[in-house]
Amino acid sequence: MSEKIVISPTSRQEGHAELVMEVDDEGIVTKGRYFSITPVRGLEKMVTGKAPESAPVMVQRICGVCPIPHTLASVEAMDDSLGIEIPKAARQLRELTLAAHHVNSHAIHQFLIAPDVVPENLFTTAVESVSEIRKTAQSVVETVAGEGIHPSDVRIGGMADNISEVARKRLYARCKQLKPKLDAHVELIIGLVADKGFPEGLGVTNAPTLATDILYGDRENFDLDRFTEIMPESWYDDPEVAKRACSTIPLYDGRNVEVGPRARASVYGGFTERGVVAQHVARALEMKTALSKCIDILGELDTSAPTMADFDVTGTNKLGVGAIEGPRGMDVHMAQVADGKTQFYSCLVPTTWNIPTMGPATEGFHHEFGPHVIRAYDPCLSCATHMIVVDDEDRSILKNEMVRI
């Protein structure tokens, strides 16, 4: 007899979500549904009608964990809409900011999953390692982008300022010093995940991977014509789930996709492993790639070079696209500027892409592994929400502005 297992909210992730699993007599998941129950964000509406410069400042508040990707996706979308080509040094500083954020964010995720994979005798070692890595990564973000959480120096047209030569040398030395520590940390995490003994094939889905770049992002590799966005009631076959779900379902070529570190490694690095273990391994290895990127940029950066382009903020009503590879996956912002005001703004945030993929990834294994599958994707629900207006009586949808591209 089929039974329904509900985990609400799912734990040790950012934001609130629910996992509903139908299981058979053996407790094996036959149907997995995962959906956001985090309240509305609404920031796209707030930036509409305001000066373009308002958008990056406001939309970075979408999420307290991913303010860097949202800021960068926003300025990239505005740059595209306004026809701006930013200086080389500005591009390097943006890439440096995101690379450092990758290191920091992945370390945070490893802290969240530590109770799953780290034995008691190594717990202090692992947590102290996470703290040391985060401290260095955040110092890079803070110095380069102005602030560690909400980066004030990432601007439309480039970066507000270049860093000083003294700062470049100091950060270069710190990142080089961190490298052996981070390499040891990555080896520790990969080893602990292997030792956990997750069942072979856990978390594997047939969803295709989607990424635009190995680490930073490239709007040229995101085809807007291949993208569609549907309402939850068109995706979930359980009406109760569809009514409660707070996010749209983005599709690429008509299918749900997987984004994030494993997707990037698959698309650009030939990484062929799939499932829960592969997610953790790809994420850990990406920390090494990101730190190497930081070191390379800090070794090459010309601190005397300009970082701001000249541009006209009036705009031509072109739909600009910013595609940034955040730690959790591709973060796409779209902006349209005319008459000096933002006319339209929309975000396709990383976890939104993974939401329809995570539920099916729990299927075929005992429901006790369900939370492990979800956490392997490192979901962040605080940004993956949209707004609709529903009738208080029958919960029917009165106004739907989720899908407007």
Short mmCIF file of N, CA, C and O in Angstrom, two decimals, residues 19-75:
data_model
loop_
_atom_site.label_atom_id
_atom_site.label_comp_id
_atom_site.label_asym_id
_atom_site.label_seq_id
_atom_site.Cartn_x
_atom_site.Cartn_y
_atom_site.Cartn_z
N LEU A 19 9.30 18.42 1.15
CA LEU A 19 9.56 17.23 0.35
C LEU A 19 8.44 16.23 0.62
O LEU A 19 8.25 15.80 1.77
N VAL A 20 7.69 15.90 -0.40
CA VAL A 20 6.59 14.94 -0.29
C VAL A 20 6.97 13.70 -1.10
O VAL A 20 7.19 13.78 -2.31
N MET A 21 7.04 12.56 -0.38
CA MET A 21 7.47 11.32 -1.05
C MET A 21 6.39 10.26 -0.89
O MET A 21 5.94 9.96 0.22
N GLU A 22 5.98 9.68 -2.01
CA GLU A 22 5.11 8.50 -1.96
C GLU A 22 6.02 7.28 -1.92
O GLU A 22 6.96 7.18 -2.73
N VAL A 23 5.74 6.36 -0.97
CA VAL A 23 6.63 5.21 -0.80
C VAL A 23 5.82 3.93 -0.87
O VAL A 23 4.62 3.90 -0.58
N ASP A 24 6.51 2.82 -1.23
CA ASP A 24 5.83 1.53 -1.29
C ASP A 24 5.97 0.81 0.06
O ASP A 24 6.43 1.39 1.05
N ASP A 25 5.59 -0.46 0.10
CA ASP A 25 5.61 -1.20 1.36
C ASP A 25 7.00 -1.34 1.94
O ASP A 25 7.18 -1.55 3.14
N GLU A 26 8.02 -1.21 1.10
CA GLU A 26 9.40 -1.32 1.57
C GLU A 26 9.99 0.04 1.95
O GLU A 26 11.16 0.13 2.31
N GLY A 27 9.18 1.07 1.83
CA GLY A 27 9.68 2.41 2.13
C GLY A 27 10.45 3.04 0.99
O GLY A 27 11.11 4.08 1.18
N ILE A 28 10.38 2.43 -0.18
CA ILE A 28 11.10 2.97 -1.34
C ILE A 28 10.28 4.08 -1.99
O ILE A 28 9.06 3.93 -2.19
N VAL A 29 10.92 5.16 -2.31
CA VAL A 29 10.22 6.31 -2.90
C VAL A 29 9.82 5.98 -4.34
O VAL A 29 10.66 5.64 -5.17
N THR A 30 8.51 6.07 -4.59
CA THR A 30 8.00 5.84 -5.96
C THR A 30 7.69 7.16 -6.65
O THR A 30 7.62 7.22 -7.88
N LYS A 31 7.49 8.22 -5.87
CA LYS A 31 7.23 9.55 -6.44
C LYS A 31 7.75 10.60 -5.48
O LYS A 31 7.36 10.62 -4.30
N GLY A 32 8.62 11.47 -5.96
CA GLY A 32 9.16 12.53 -5.12
C GLY A 32 8.78 13.90 -5.65
O GLY A 32 8.93 14.17 -6.84
N ARG A 33 8.26 14.73 -4.75
CA ARG A 33 7.90 16.11 -5.14
C ARG A 33 8.55 17.06 -4.14
O ARG A 33 8.36 16.92 -2.94
N TYR A 34 9.28 18.02 -4.68
CA TYR A 34 9.98 18.99 -3.84
C TYR A 34 9.55 20.38 -4.29
O TYR A 34 9.50 20.66 -5.48
N PHE A 35 9.20 21.23 -3.32
CA PHE A 35 8.72 22.57 -3.72
C PHE A 35 8.99 23.59 -2.63
O PHE A 35 9.07 23.27 -1.45
N SER A 36 9.12 24.83 -3.07
CA SER A 36 9.39 25.93 -2.15
C SER A 36 8.11 26.35 -1.42
O SER A 36 7.04 26.43 -2.01
N ILE A 37 8.25 26.62 -0.11
CA ILE A 37 7.14 27.22 0.65
C ILE A 37 7.59 28.54 1.26
O ILE A 37 6.97 29.06 2.17
N THR A 38 8.71 29.07 0.73
CA THR A 38 9.21 30.37 1.20
C THR A 38 8.34 31.49 0.62
O THR A 38 8.00 31.47 -0.56
N PRO A 39 7.94 32.45 1.46
CA PRO A 39 7.07 33.53 0.97
C PRO A 39 7.69 34.35 -0.16
O PRO A 39 8.88 34.28 -0.42
N VAL A 40 6.84 35.17 -0.73
CA VAL A 40 7.18 35.94 -1.93
C VAL A 40 8.40 36.84 -1.74
O VAL A 40 8.66 37.34 -0.66
N ARG A 41 9.16 37.03 -2.85
CA ARG A 41 10.28 37.97 -2.79
C ARG A 41 9.87 39.34 -3.33
O ARG A 41 10.13 40.36 -2.72
N GLY A 42 9.26 39.39 -4.49
CA GLY A 42 8.66 40.62 -5.01
C GLY A 42 9.61 41.71 -5.43
O GLY A 42 9.18 42.80 -5.81
N LEU A 43 10.92 41.46 -5.42
CA LEU A 43 11.86 42.54 -5.69
C LEU A 43 11.85 42.99 -7.14
O LEU A 43 12.20 44.14 -7.45
N GLU A 44 11.45 42.10 -8.05
CA GLU A 44 11.41 42.52 -9.45
C GLU A 44 10.42 43.66 -9.66
O GLU A 44 10.64 44.54 -10.49
N LYS A 45 9.33 43.61 -8.91
CA LYS A 45 8.34 44.69 -9.01
C LYS A 45 8.87 45.98 -8.40
O LYS A 45 8.57 47.08 -8.87
N MET A 46 9.65 45.85 -7.35
CA MET A 46 10.15 47.05 -6.66
C MET A 46 11.11 47.85 -7.52
O MET A 46 11.18 49.07 -7.40
N VAL A 47 11.90 47.17 -8.36
CA VAL A 47 12.90 47.90 -9.16
C VAL A 47 12.28 48.52 -10.42
O VAL A 47 12.87 49.42 -11.01
N THR A 48 11.12 48.05 -10.81
CA THR A 48 10.49 48.56 -12.03
C THR A 48 10.07 50.02 -11.84
O THR A 48 9.46 50.38 -10.83
N GLY A 49 10.42 50.85 -12.82
CA GLY A 49 10.08 52.28 -12.76
C GLY A 49 11.13 53.12 -12.07
O GLY A 49 11.00 54.35 -12.00
N LYS A 50 12.15 52.47 -11.56
CA LYS A 50 13.23 53.21 -10.88
C LYS A 50 14.46 53.32 -11.77
O LYS A 50 14.56 52.67 -12.82
N ALA A 51 15.42 54.13 -11.35
CA ALA A 51 16.67 54.28 -12.10
C ALA A 51 17.39 52.94 -12.17
O ALA A 51 17.34 52.15 -11.22
N PRO A 52 18.07 52.65 -13.29
CA PRO A 52 18.75 51.36 -13.44
C PRO A 52 19.71 51.05 -12.29
O PRO A 52 19.86 49.89 -11.89
N GLU A 53 20.36 52.09 -11.76
CA GLU A 53 21.34 51.85 -10.70
C GLU A 53 20.71 51.27 -9.44
O GLU A 53 21.40 50.70 -8.59
N SER A 54 19.38 51.40 -9.32
CA SER A 54 18.71 50.87 -8.12
C SER A 54 18.66 49.34 -8.12
O SER A 54 18.67 48.71 -7.06
N ALA A 55 18.60 48.76 -9.34
CA ALA A 55 18.35 47.32 -9.42
C ALA A 55 19.43 46.48 -8.73
O ALA A 55 19.10 45.63 -7.90
N PRO A 56 20.73 46.67 -9.07
CA PRO A 56 21.73 45.81 -8.42
C PRO A 56 21.73 45.94 -6.89
O PRO A 56 21.94 44.96 -6.18
N VAL A 57 21.48 47.15 -6.42
CA VAL A 57 21.47 47.38 -4.97
C VAL A 57 20.29 46.65 -4.32
O VAL A 57 20.43 46.06 -3.23
N MET A 58 19.15 46.66 -4.99
CA MET A 58 17.96 46.06 -4.39
C MET A 58 17.90 44.55 -4.56
O MET A 58 17.58 43.81 -3.64
N VAL A 59 18.21 44.06 -5.77
CA VAL A 59 18.04 42.62 -6.00
C VAL A 59 19.10 41.78 -5.29
O VAL A 59 18.91 40.57 -5.12
N GLN A 60 20.20 42.41 -4.87
CA GLN A 60 21.17 41.62 -4.09
C GLN A 60 20.57 41.22 -2.75
O GLN A 60 21.05 40.31 -2.09
N ARG A 61 19.47 41.89 -2.35
CA ARG A 61 18.77 41.53 -1.11
C ARG A 61 17.83 40.35 -1.31
O ARG A 61 17.16 39.92 -0.36
N ILE A 62 17.73 39.82 -2.53
CA ILE A 62 16.91 38.63 -2.76
C ILE A 62 17.35 37.51 -1.82
O ILE A 62 16.52 36.74 -1.32
N CYS A 63 18.64 37.43 -1.59
CA CYS A 63 19.16 36.30 -0.81
C CYS A 63 20.35 36.75 0.02
O CYS A 63 21.24 37.43 -0.49
N GLY A 64 20.37 36.33 1.27
CA GLY A 64 21.49 36.66 2.14
C GLY A 64 22.68 35.74 1.94
O GLY A 64 23.76 35.98 2.48
N VAL A 65 22.49 34.67 1.19
CA VAL A 65 23.57 33.71 0.95
C VAL A 65 24.22 33.94 -0.41
O VAL A 65 25.41 33.71 -0.58
N CYS A 66 23.45 34.40 -1.38
CA CYS A 66 23.97 34.59 -2.74
C CYS A 66 23.88 36.05 -3.20
O CYS A 66 23.46 36.31 -4.34
N PRO A 67 24.24 37.03 -2.39
CA PRO A 67 24.16 38.42 -2.86
C PRO A 67 25.14 38.71 -3.99
O PRO A 67 24.88 39.57 -4.83
N ILE A 68 26.26 38.00 -4.01
CA ILE A 68 27.26 38.27 -5.05
C ILE A 68 26.73 37.88 -6.44
O ILE A 68 26.75 38.70 -7.37
N PRO A 69 26.25 36.64 -6.63
CA PRO A 69 25.72 36.29 -7.96
C PRO A 69 24.57 37.19 -8.40
O PRO A 69 24.47 37.55 -9.58
N HIS A 70 23.68 37.55 -7.46
CA HIS A 70 22.56 38.41 -7.86
C HIS A 70 23.03 39.81 -8.27
O HIS A 70 22.51 40.39 -9.22
N THR A 71 24.00 40.35 -7.56
CA THR A 71 24.53 41.66 -7.95
C THR A 71 25.17 41.59 -9.33
O THR A 71 24.93 42.44 -10.19
N LEU A 72 26.00 40.57 -9.54
CA LEU A 72 26.70 40.45 -10.82
C LEU A 72 25.73 40.19 -11.98
O LEU A 72 25.87 40.76 -13.06
N ALA A 73 24.73 39.32 -11.75
CA ALA A 73 23.75 39.05 -12.81
C ALA A 73 22.98 40.32 -13.14
O ALA A 73 22.64 40.57 -14.31
N SER A 74 22.72 41.13 -12.13
CA SER A 74 21.97 42.37 -12.35
C SER A 74 22.77 43.38 -13.17
O SER A 74 22.27 43.94 -14.16
N VAL A 75 24.03 43.60 -12.80
CA VAL A 75 24.82 44.59 -13.55
C VAL A 75 25.12 44.08 -14.96
O VAL A 75 25.19 44.86 -15.91
#
